[in-house]
Coordinates of C-alpha atoms in Angstrom, one line a residue:
M1 CA -26.5 27.9 -79.9
S2 CA -24.7 30.4 -82.0
A3 CA -24.4 34.2 -80.8
A4 CA -26.0 35.4 -83.6
A5 CA -28.9 32.9 -82.9
A6 CA -28.6 34.0 -79.2
S7 CA -28.9 37.6 -80.0
A8 CA -31.6 37.4 -82.5
A9 CA -34.1 35.8 -79.9
P10 CA -35.2 38.8 -78.1
S11 CA -35.9 40.5 -81.4
A12 CA -38.0 38.0 -82.8
W13 CA -40.0 37.6 -79.5
R14 CA -40.5 41.5 -79.8
R15 CA -41.6 41.3 -83.1
A16 CA -44.0 38.2 -82.3
T17 CA -45.5 40.1 -79.3
R18 CA -46.4 43.0 -81.7
S19 CA -48.1 40.8 -84.5
P20 CA -51.9 41.4 -84.0
G21 CA -52.8 38.2 -86.2
L22 CA -50.1 36.2 -84.1
M23 CA -52.1 37.4 -80.9
I24 CA -55.5 36.9 -82.2
G25 CA -54.3 33.1 -83.4
A26 CA -53.1 32.4 -80.3
V27 CA -55.8 33.7 -78.0
T28 CA -58.4 31.6 -80.4
V29 CA -56.2 28.5 -80.2
L30 CA -55.4 28.5 -76.0
S31 CA -59.4 29.6 -75.5
V32 CA -60.3 26.1 -77.5
I33 CA -57.7 24.4 -75.5
L34 CA -58.9 25.6 -72.3
L35 CA -62.2 24.6 -73.3
A36 CA -61.2 21.2 -73.9
I37 CA -59.3 20.7 -70.6
L38 CA -62.4 22.2 -68.6
A39 CA -64.7 20.1 -70.8
P40 CA -65.9 18.1 -67.7
W41 CA -66.9 21.1 -65.6
I42 CA -68.1 23.2 -68.2
A43 CA -70.3 21.0 -70.4
P44 CA -73.9 21.0 -69.7
Y45 CA -74.5 17.5 -70.5
D46 CA -72.7 14.0 -70.8
P47 CA -71.7 14.1 -74.4
N48 CA -72.9 10.3 -74.7
E49 CA -76.3 10.8 -72.7
Q50 CA -79.2 10.0 -75.0
D51 CA -82.6 11.6 -75.1
P52 CA -84.9 10.5 -77.5
V53 CA -87.6 12.5 -76.6
A54 CA -85.4 15.6 -77.2
A55 CA -84.2 14.6 -80.6
L56 CA -83.1 17.1 -83.3
M57 CA -84.3 20.1 -81.1
G58 CA -83.0 23.4 -82.6
P59 CA -80.6 25.5 -80.7
S60 CA -82.5 27.0 -77.3
A61 CA -81.9 28.0 -73.7
E62 CA -81.7 24.4 -72.7
H63 CA -79.7 23.1 -75.8
W64 CA -77.5 26.2 -77.1
F65 CA -76.4 24.2 -80.1
G66 CA -79.5 22.2 -80.5
T67 CA -79.6 18.0 -79.9
D68 CA -78.9 15.4 -82.6
F69 CA -80.7 12.3 -83.7
F70 CA -80.3 10.6 -80.5
G71 CA -81.3 13.7 -78.2
R72 CA -77.7 14.1 -77.1
D73 CA -76.6 17.5 -76.5
V74 CA -74.5 19.0 -79.1
L75 CA -72.5 21.8 -77.5
S76 CA -71.4 19.3 -74.8
R77 CA -70.3 16.7 -78.1
V78 CA -68.4 19.6 -79.5
I79 CA -66.5 20.6 -76.5
W80 CA -65.5 17.0 -75.5
G81 CA -64.9 16.4 -79.0
A82 CA -61.9 19.1 -79.0
R83 CA -60.3 16.7 -76.5
I84 CA -59.9 14.0 -78.9
S85 CA -59.4 16.4 -82.0
L86 CA -56.8 18.6 -80.6
S87 CA -55.0 15.6 -78.7
V88 CA -54.9 13.7 -82.3
G89 CA -53.4 17.0 -83.7
F90 CA -50.9 17.7 -81.2
L91 CA -49.3 14.1 -80.7
A92 CA -49.4 13.3 -84.3
T93 CA -47.4 16.7 -84.9
A94 CA -45.3 15.7 -81.9
I95 CA -44.2 12.4 -83.6
G96 CA -43.7 14.0 -86.8
V97 CA -41.9 16.9 -85.5
V98 CA -39.2 14.9 -83.5
V99 CA -38.6 12.0 -86.1
G100 CA -38.7 14.1 -89.2
T101 CA -36.4 16.5 -87.6
V102 CA -33.9 14.1 -86.5
I103 CA -33.8 12.2 -89.8
G104 CA -33.5 15.7 -91.6
V105 CA -30.5 16.9 -89.6
V106 CA -28.7 13.3 -90.1
A107 CA -29.4 13.5 -93.6
G108 CA -28.3 17.0 -94.3
Y109 CA -25.3 16.6 -92.1
F110 CA -23.8 13.8 -93.0
G111 CA -24.6 13.7 -96.8
G112 CA -23.3 11.1 -99.2
W113 CA -25.4 7.9 -99.6
T114 CA -27.3 8.8 -96.4
D115 CA -28.6 11.7 -97.6
R116 CA -29.5 10.1 -101.0
L117 CA -31.3 7.1 -99.3
I118 CA -33.2 9.5 -97.1
T119 CA -34.3 11.7 -100.0
A120 CA -35.3 9.0 -102.1
A121 CA -37.4 7.9 -99.4
T122 CA -38.7 11.1 -98.4
D123 CA -39.9 11.8 -102.2
V124 CA -41.6 8.6 -102.4
L125 CA -43.6 9.5 -99.1
L126 CA -44.3 13.2 -100.4
S127 CA -45.5 11.5 -103.8
F128 CA -48.8 10.6 -102.1
P129 CA -51.4 13.3 -101.2
Q130 CA -51.4 13.5 -97.1
L131 CA -55.1 12.6 -97.1
I132 CA -54.8 9.8 -99.4
M133 CA -51.7 8.5 -97.3
G134 CA -53.5 8.8 -94.0
L135 CA -56.6 7.3 -95.4
M136 CA -54.5 4.2 -96.6
L137 CA -52.7 3.7 -93.0
V138 CA -55.8 3.9 -91.2
A139 CA -57.5 1.4 -93.7
V140 CA -54.7 -0.9 -93.1
L141 CA -54.3 -0.6 -89.3
G142 CA -57.9 -0.2 -88.4
P143 CA -59.9 2.8 -86.9
S144 CA -58.8 3.4 -83.5
L145 CA -57.1 6.3 -81.7
G146 CA -53.4 4.7 -81.5
N147 CA -53.5 4.1 -85.3
L148 CA -54.9 7.3 -86.1
I149 CA -52.3 9.1 -84.3
L150 CA -49.8 6.9 -86.1
A151 CA -51.1 7.3 -89.6
I152 CA -51.2 11.3 -89.2
A153 CA -47.7 11.1 -87.7
V154 CA -46.3 9.2 -90.8
T155 CA -47.8 11.8 -93.2
A156 CA -46.1 14.5 -91.2
V157 CA -42.7 13.3 -90.9
P158 CA -41.6 13.7 -94.7
A159 CA -42.4 17.7 -94.6
F160 CA -40.2 17.9 -91.5
I161 CA -37.0 15.8 -93.0
R162 CA -37.3 18.2 -95.8
I163 CA -37.3 21.5 -94.0
A164 CA -34.4 20.1 -91.5
R165 CA -32.3 18.6 -94.0
G166 CA -32.4 21.9 -96.0
S167 CA -31.6 24.0 -93.1
T168 CA -28.7 21.6 -92.1
L169 CA -27.2 21.6 -95.3
A170 CA -26.9 25.5 -95.3
M171 CA -26.0 25.3 -91.6
R172 CA -23.2 22.7 -91.7
Q173 CA -21.2 25.3 -93.9
R174 CA -21.0 27.9 -91.2
D175 CA -17.8 28.9 -89.3
F176 CA -19.2 28.1 -86.0
V177 CA -19.5 24.4 -87.3
D178 CA -15.8 24.1 -88.5
A179 CA -14.5 25.6 -85.1
C180 CA -16.8 22.7 -83.4
R181 CA -15.0 20.2 -85.5
A182 CA -11.7 21.5 -84.9
L183 CA -12.2 21.5 -81.0
G184 CA -13.0 17.8 -81.5
Y185 CA -16.7 17.9 -80.8
S186 CA -18.6 14.7 -81.7
D187 CA -20.8 14.5 -84.8
L188 CA -23.8 13.9 -82.4
R189 CA -22.9 17.1 -80.4
I190 CA -22.5 19.3 -83.3
M191 CA -25.6 17.9 -85.0
F192 CA -28.2 18.4 -81.8
G193 CA -26.3 20.6 -79.5
H194 CA -25.5 23.5 -82.3
I195 CA -27.0 23.1 -85.6
L196 CA -30.4 21.8 -84.3
P197 CA -31.0 25.0 -82.0
N198 CA -30.0 27.2 -85.2
I199 CA -32.6 25.8 -87.1
L200 CA -35.4 25.2 -84.5
D201 CA -37.2 28.4 -85.7
E202 CA -38.0 27.3 -89.0
V203 CA -39.2 23.8 -87.6
V204 CA -41.3 25.5 -85.1
V205 CA -43.1 27.4 -88.1
L206 CA -44.0 24.3 -90.1
A207 CA -45.1 22.7 -86.8
S208 CA -47.8 25.3 -86.0
L209 CA -48.9 25.3 -89.7
W210 CA -49.0 21.3 -89.7
L211 CA -51.0 21.1 -86.4
A212 CA -53.7 22.7 -88.4
T213 CA -53.4 19.8 -91.1
A214 CA -53.3 17.1 -88.7
I215 CA -56.5 18.5 -87.1
R216 CA -58.4 18.8 -90.3
T217 CA -56.7 15.2 -91.7
E218 CA -58.6 13.8 -88.3
S219 CA -61.5 15.3 -88.8
T220 CA -61.7 14.3 -92.6
L221 CA -61.0 10.5 -91.6
A222 CA -63.5 10.8 -88.8
F223 CA -66.0 12.3 -91.2
I224 CA -65.5 9.1 -93.8
G225 CA -65.8 6.7 -90.8
L226 CA -61.8 6.0 -90.3
G227 CA -61.4 8.0 -87.0
V228 CA -62.3 7.0 -83.5
P229 CA -65.2 4.5 -83.1
P230 CA -68.2 6.0 -81.8
P231 CA -69.8 6.7 -79.4
T232 CA -66.6 8.9 -78.6
A233 CA -67.1 12.5 -79.8
T234 CA -64.8 13.9 -82.2
W235 CA -65.3 17.1 -84.8
G236 CA -65.5 14.9 -87.8
S237 CA -67.6 12.5 -86.3
I238 CA -70.1 15.1 -85.3
V239 CA -70.1 16.5 -88.7
R240 CA -71.0 13.5 -90.1
E241 CA -73.7 12.4 -87.8
G242 CA -75.4 15.6 -88.8
F243 CA -74.6 15.2 -92.7
D244 CA -77.5 12.7 -92.9
N245 CA -79.8 15.4 -91.2
L246 CA -78.3 18.5 -93.2
L247 CA -81.5 20.0 -94.5
D248 CA -83.9 19.3 -91.5
A249 CA -81.1 20.1 -88.6
P250 CA -78.3 22.0 -90.0
W251 CA -77.1 22.9 -86.8
L252 CA -75.7 19.5 -86.1
S253 CA -72.9 20.1 -88.9
I254 CA -72.5 23.9 -88.5
F255 CA -71.3 24.1 -85.0
P256 CA -68.7 21.6 -85.0
S257 CA -67.3 23.2 -88.5
L258 CA -67.2 26.5 -87.0
A259 CA -64.8 24.8 -84.3
I260 CA -62.7 23.4 -86.7
L261 CA -62.8 26.6 -88.8
A262 CA -61.7 28.6 -86.0
V263 CA -59.0 26.3 -84.9
M264 CA -57.7 26.4 -88.4
V265 CA -57.8 30.1 -88.7
G266 CA -56.2 30.4 -85.3
L267 CA -53.3 28.0 -86.2
N268 CA -52.5 29.7 -89.6
L269 CA -52.4 33.1 -88.0
I270 CA -49.9 31.8 -85.5
G271 CA -47.8 30.2 -88.2
D272 CA -47.8 33.4 -90.2
G273 CA -46.8 35.5 -87.2
L274 CA -44.0 33.1 -86.4
R275 CA -42.7 33.2 -90.0
D276 CA -42.5 37.2 -90.1
A277 CA -41.2 37.3 -86.5
T278 CA -38.3 34.6 -86.9
D279 CA -37.7 36.2 -90.7
P280 CA -34.0 37.7 -90.2
R281 CA -35.0 40.6 -92.8
G282 CA -37.8 41.6 -90.5
A283 CA -37.6 44.9 -88.6
P284 CA -35.7 44.6 -85.1

């Protein structure tokens, strides 16, 4: 890592910790993650336990979020659903970050036909709307947890290729890269030991924003029946189950939708805060 990047890190951290939006977003997202982790201990009921006698009960002291058509507790299903929705989002984004960033750095560093080939393939992938591409991949591969993660990860890769390539193109012209070449460093060491650490801030900002997109995509695919097969609870599938009873039992869709909204807002606040914190034009 260059000396400039190392000296800028403490300043960026100070700006991040002073950002109200970032702090609110972090608390919101971490709270939801904590609920998901503690689901076996804090969920009041088994999320798949059916009680036909209690079907479509409204919110009450016994069932805070009411019950669904099968008498299952909606609060328990929302808490457990956070596990699947967040896991799919985090894993798909992580795969997209690693694969896309590596390919983007390689394309930006070597240039030439390597860059042209990767850029052309990236443009083709970016020509498809994210949701449409995810829908096509899941429809071809089949609805399962692994296929869902893979499909969403594929939609994320082009965005990270583009951001990493652009940053690497600018970074490879810097003096410290020329110094590394003069010292006889290998291309691999220069790319991932010196260039990559200097572009990570942009990748992290995009990752925080893309995580919200991944969770939204998972919920949308689950809503149209291409998510994790039932009876496993996910936020999108709970909203879909409530859609058939929207007029008679609106709480079935309202509460999981609010959970999705809270995470979306939280992640966007984090992304905006990180972007402002890592902006070199920001105040120290």
